[in-house]
Coordinates of C-alpha atoms and ligand atoms in Angstrom, one line a residue:
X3 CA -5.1 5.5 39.6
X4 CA -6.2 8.9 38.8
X5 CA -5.2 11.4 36.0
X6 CA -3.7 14.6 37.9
X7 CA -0.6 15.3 37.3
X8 CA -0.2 12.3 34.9
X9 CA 0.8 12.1 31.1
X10 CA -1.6 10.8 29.0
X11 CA -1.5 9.3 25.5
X12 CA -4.7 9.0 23.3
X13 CA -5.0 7.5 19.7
X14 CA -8.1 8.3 17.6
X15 CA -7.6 11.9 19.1
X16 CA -9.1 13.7 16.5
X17 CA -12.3 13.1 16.8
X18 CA -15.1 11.1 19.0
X19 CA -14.3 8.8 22.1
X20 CA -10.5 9.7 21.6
X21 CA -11.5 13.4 21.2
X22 CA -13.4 13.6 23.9
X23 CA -11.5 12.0 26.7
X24 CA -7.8 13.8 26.0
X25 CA -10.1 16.7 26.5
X26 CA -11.9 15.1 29.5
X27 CA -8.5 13.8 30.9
X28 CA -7.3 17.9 30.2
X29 CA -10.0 18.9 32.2
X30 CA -9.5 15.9 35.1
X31 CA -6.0 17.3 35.8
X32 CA -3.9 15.6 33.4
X33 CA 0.2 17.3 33.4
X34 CA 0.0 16.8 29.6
X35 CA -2.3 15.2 26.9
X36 CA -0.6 13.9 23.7
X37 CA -2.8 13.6 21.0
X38 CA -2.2 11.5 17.7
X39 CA -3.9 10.4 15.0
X40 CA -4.0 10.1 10.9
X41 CA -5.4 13.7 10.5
X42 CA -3.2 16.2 12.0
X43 CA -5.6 20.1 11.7
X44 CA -8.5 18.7 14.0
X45 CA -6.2 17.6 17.0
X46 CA -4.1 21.1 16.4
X47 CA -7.2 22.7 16.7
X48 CA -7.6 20.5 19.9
X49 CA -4.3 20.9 21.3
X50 CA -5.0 24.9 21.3
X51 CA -8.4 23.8 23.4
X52 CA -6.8 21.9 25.5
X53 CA -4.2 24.3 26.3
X54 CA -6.6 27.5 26.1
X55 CA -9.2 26.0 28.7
X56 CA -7.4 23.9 31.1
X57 CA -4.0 24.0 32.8
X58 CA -2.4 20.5 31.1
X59 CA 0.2 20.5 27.9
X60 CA -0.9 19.1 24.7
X61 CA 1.1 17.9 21.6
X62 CA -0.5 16.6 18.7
X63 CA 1.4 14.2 16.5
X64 CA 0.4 12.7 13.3
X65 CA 0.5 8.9 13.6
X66 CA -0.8 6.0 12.2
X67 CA -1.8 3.1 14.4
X68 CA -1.7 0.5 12.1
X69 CA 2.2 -0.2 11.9
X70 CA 5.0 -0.3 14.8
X71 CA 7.1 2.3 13.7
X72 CA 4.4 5.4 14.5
X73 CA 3.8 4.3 17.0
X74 CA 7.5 3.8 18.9
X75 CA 7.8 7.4 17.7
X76 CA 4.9 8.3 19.1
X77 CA 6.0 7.1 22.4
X78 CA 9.3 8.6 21.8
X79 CA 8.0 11.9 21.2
X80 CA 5.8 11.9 24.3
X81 CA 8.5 11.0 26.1
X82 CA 11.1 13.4 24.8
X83 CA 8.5 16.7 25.6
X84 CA 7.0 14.8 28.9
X85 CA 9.7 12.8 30.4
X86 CA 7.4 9.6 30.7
X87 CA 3.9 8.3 30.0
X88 CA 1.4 7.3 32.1
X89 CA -1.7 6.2 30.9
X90 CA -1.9 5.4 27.1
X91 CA -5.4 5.3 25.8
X92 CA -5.5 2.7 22.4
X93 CA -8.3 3.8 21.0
X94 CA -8.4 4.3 17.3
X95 CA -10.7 2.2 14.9
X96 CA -12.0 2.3 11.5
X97 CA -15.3 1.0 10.7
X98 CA -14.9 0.0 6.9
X99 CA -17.3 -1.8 4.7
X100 CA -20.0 -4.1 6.3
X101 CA -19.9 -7.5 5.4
X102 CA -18.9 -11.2 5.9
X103 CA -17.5 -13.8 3.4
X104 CA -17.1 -11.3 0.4
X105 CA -15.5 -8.9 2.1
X106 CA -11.6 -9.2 0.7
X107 CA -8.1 -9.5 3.0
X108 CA -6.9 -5.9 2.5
X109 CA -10.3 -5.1 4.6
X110 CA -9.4 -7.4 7.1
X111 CA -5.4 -7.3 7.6
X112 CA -6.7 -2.9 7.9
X113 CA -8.7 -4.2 10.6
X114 CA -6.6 -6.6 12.3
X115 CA -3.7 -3.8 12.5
X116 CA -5.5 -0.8 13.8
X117 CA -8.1 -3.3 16.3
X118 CA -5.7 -5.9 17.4
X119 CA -1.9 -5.5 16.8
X120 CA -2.3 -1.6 17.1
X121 CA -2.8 -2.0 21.1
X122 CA -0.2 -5.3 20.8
X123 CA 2.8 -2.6 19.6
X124 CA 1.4 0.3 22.2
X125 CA 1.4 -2.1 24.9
X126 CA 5.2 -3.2 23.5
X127 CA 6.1 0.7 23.5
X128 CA 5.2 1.8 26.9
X129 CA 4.0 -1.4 29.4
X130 CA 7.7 -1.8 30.4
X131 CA 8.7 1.5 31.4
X132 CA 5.3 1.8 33.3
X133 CA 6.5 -1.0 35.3
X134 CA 9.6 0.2 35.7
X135 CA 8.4 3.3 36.9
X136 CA 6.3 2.3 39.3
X137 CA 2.9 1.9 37.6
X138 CA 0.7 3.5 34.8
X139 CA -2.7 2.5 33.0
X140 CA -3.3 1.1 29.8
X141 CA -6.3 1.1 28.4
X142 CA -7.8 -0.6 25.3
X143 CA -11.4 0.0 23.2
X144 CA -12.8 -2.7 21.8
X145 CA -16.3 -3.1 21.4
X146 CA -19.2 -4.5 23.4
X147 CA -18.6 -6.3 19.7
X148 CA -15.9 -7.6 21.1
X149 CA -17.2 -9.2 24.0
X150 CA -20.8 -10.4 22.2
X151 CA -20.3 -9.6 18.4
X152 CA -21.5 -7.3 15.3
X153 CA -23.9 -8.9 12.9
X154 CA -22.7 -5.9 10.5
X155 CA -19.2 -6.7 10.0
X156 CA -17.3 -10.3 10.1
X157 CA -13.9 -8.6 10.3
X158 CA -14.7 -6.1 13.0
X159 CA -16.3 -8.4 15.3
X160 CA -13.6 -10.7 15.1
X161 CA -11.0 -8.3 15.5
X162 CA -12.8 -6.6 18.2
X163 CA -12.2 -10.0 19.9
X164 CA -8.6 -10.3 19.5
X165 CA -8.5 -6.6 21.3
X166 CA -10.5 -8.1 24.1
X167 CA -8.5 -10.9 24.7
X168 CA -5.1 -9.2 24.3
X169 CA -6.5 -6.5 26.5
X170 CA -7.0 -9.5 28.8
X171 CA -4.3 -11.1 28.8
X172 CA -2.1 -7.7 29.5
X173 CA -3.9 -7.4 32.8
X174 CA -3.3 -11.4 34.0
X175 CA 0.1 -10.8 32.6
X176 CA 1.0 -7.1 34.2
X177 CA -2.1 -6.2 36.4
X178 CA 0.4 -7.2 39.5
X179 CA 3.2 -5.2 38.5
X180 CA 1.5 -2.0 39.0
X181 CA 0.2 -1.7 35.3
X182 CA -3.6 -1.3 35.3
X183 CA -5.4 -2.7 32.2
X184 CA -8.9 -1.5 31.4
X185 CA -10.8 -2.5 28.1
X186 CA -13.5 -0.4 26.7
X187 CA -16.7 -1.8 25.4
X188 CA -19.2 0.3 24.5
X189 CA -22.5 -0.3 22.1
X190 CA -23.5 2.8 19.7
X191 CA -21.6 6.1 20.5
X192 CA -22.3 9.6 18.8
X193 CA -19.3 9.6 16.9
X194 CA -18.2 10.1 13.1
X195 CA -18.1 6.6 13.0
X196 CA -22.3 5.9 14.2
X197 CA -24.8 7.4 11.3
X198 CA -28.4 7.9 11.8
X199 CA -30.2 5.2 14.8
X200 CA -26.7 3.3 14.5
X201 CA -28.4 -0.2 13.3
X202 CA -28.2 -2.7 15.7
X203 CA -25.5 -1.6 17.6
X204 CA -27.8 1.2 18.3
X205 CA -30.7 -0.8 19.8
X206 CA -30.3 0.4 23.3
X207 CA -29.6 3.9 22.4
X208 CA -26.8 6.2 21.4
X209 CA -24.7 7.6 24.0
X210 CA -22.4 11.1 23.7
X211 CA -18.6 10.3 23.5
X212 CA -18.5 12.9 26.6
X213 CA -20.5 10.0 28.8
X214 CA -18.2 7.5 27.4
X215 CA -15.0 9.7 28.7
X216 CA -16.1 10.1 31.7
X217 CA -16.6 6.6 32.3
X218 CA -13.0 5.7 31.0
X219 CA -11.8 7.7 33.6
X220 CA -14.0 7.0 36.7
X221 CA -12.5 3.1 35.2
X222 CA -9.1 4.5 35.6
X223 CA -10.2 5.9 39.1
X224 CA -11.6 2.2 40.1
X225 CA -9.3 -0.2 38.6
X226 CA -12.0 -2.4 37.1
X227 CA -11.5 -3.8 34.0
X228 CA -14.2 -3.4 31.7
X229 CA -15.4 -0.2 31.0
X230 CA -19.5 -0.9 29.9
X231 CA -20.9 2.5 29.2
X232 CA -24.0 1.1 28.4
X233 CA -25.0 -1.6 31.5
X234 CA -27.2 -4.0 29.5
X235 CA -24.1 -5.5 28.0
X236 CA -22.8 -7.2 31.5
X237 CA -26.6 -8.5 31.1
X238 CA -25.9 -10.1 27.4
X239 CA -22.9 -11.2 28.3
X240 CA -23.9 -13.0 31.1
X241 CA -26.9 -14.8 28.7
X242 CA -24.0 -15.4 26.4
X243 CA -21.7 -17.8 28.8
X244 CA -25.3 -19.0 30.6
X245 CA -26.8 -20.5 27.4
X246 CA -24.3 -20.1 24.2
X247 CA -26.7 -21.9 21.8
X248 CA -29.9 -19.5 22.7
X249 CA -27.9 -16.7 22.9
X250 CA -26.7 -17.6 19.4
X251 CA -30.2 -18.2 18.4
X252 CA -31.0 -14.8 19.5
X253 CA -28.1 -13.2 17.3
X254 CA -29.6 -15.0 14.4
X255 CA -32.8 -13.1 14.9
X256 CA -30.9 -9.9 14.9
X257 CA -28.6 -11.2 11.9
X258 CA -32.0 -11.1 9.9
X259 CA -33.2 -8.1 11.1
X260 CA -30.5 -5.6 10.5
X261 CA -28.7 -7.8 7.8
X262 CA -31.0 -9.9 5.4
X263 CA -33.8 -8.2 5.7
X264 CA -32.3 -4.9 5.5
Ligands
NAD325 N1 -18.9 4.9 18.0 C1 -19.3 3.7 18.4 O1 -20.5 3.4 18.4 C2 -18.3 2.7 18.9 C3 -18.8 1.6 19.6 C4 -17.9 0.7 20.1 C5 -16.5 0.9 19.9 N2 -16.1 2.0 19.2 C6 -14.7 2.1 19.0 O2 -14.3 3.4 19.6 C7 -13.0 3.8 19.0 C8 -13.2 5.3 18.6 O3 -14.1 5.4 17.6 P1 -15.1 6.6 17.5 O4 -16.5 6.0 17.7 O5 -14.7 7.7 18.4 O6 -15.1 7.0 15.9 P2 -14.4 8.2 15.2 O7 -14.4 7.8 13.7 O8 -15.1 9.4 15.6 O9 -12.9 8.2 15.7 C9 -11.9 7.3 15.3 C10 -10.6 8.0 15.1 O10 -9.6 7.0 14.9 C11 -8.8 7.6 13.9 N3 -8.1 6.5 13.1 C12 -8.6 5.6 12.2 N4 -7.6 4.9 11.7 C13 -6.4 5.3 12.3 C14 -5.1 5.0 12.2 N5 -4.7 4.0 11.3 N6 -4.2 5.6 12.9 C15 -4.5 6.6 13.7 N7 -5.8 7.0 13.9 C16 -6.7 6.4 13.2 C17 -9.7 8.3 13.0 O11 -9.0 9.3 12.2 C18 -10.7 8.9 14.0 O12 -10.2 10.2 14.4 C19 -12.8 2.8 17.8 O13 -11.9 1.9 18.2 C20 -14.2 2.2 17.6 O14 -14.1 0.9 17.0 C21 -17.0 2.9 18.7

């Protein structure tokens, strides 16, 4: 599928990967770009971009991913200024504290909403009436977290998971009714949430959230599923299903490295 013409929803619009690929999908043609995200000024500020430089729409509209109800009216309100959506781009994510065991349940229910059932009640909002119009694209970022892990963060690698699979599942489950289901899953991007050589998700270097964009959308072009900005991880993830236990071995190493020694 490509992005002319189309109307395109991106979450986490405000700044980074989400940032930079409404602008990117602007600039690729897009009929209009709706924007949404917790902070409203930035993806104003945006929307003006958008609609200075390049010939698409944009609306910005303050949402939070991490319940049901912002996000059916985001869909709503896409729909009421643009008539339908096309492509919605699930994409916000938090960081929060590093950790494992200690870390406590309001950390990880934050994580599981915004990661995992954030992309669960977008998929709910929109997946139908893409099939009943004839086809759309739905994509999802994860993590290459979630496809190998994070030694960092318990509750982001796991939820990072649950993103994968759903993103998964939504393409056995709608990938032959016309909906196309990508899943992003990149290593270390320059981004508000990567600081300084971006620990060990930064071990094979940091890439600009422009790269990242333009690979979500050459994705959207292809129909593939996964979107790997960085190439190595269809290596590691290769090593992971060929030999689990080394391949576990080898994140023990790393667990060391950037955790208990750090
Ligand atoms: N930067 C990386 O190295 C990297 C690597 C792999 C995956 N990712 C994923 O990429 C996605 C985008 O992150 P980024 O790197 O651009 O970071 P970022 O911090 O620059 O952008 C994330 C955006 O999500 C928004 N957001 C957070 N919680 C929200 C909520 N509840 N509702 C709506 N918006 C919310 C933030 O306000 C922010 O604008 C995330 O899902 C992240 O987990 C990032």
């Amino acid at each position: 599928m490509l992005v002319e013409q189309k109307v395109c929803v991106v979450t986490g619009a405000a700044s980074g990967i989400g940032r930079a690929t409404a602008l990117a999908f602007a600039q690729a043609g897009a009929r209009a770009v709706v924007l949404a995200d917790i902070t409203l000024a930035p993806m104003q500020a945006l929307a003006k971009e958008i609609e200075s430089t390049t010939k698409a729409k944009a609306l910005a509209v303050e949402t939070d991913v991490g319940g049901e109800e912002p996000i059916k009216e985001l869909v709503k309100q896409a729909k009421q200024h643009f008539g339908r959506v096309d492509v919605f781009f699930s994409n916000a994510g938090i960081l929060g504290k590093e950790g494992g065991l200690e870390l406590e349940d309001p950390l990880w229910d934050a994580m599981w909403r915004i990661h995992s059932m954030a992309h669960v009640w977008a998929a709910r909002a929109v997946v139908p009436g893409m099939v009943e119009q004839g086809g759309g694209a739905f994509v999802i970022t994860a993590s290459a977290a979630g496809l190998l892990n994070i030694v960092e963060s318990a509750p982001y690698a796991v939820t990072k998971h649950a993103a994968v699979a759903f993103a998964e599942w939504l393409r056995i489950a709608y990938g032959r009714k016309g909906v196309q289901v990508a899943c992003l899953c990149p290593q270390a991007v320059r981004t508000g949430m990567v600081t300084g050589d971006g620990a060990s998700a930064g071990s094979d270097g940091i890439l600009p959230a422009e790269q990242v964009a333009a690979d979500v959308i050459a994705t959207i072009g292809s129909g593939q599923f996964l979107v790997l900005p960085h190439p190595k991880v269809a290596d590691y993830f290769r090593a992971k299903a060929n030999d689990y236990d080394r391949w576990l071995g080898g994140m023990q190493k790393r667990y060391l490295r950037y955790v208990d020694e750090k």
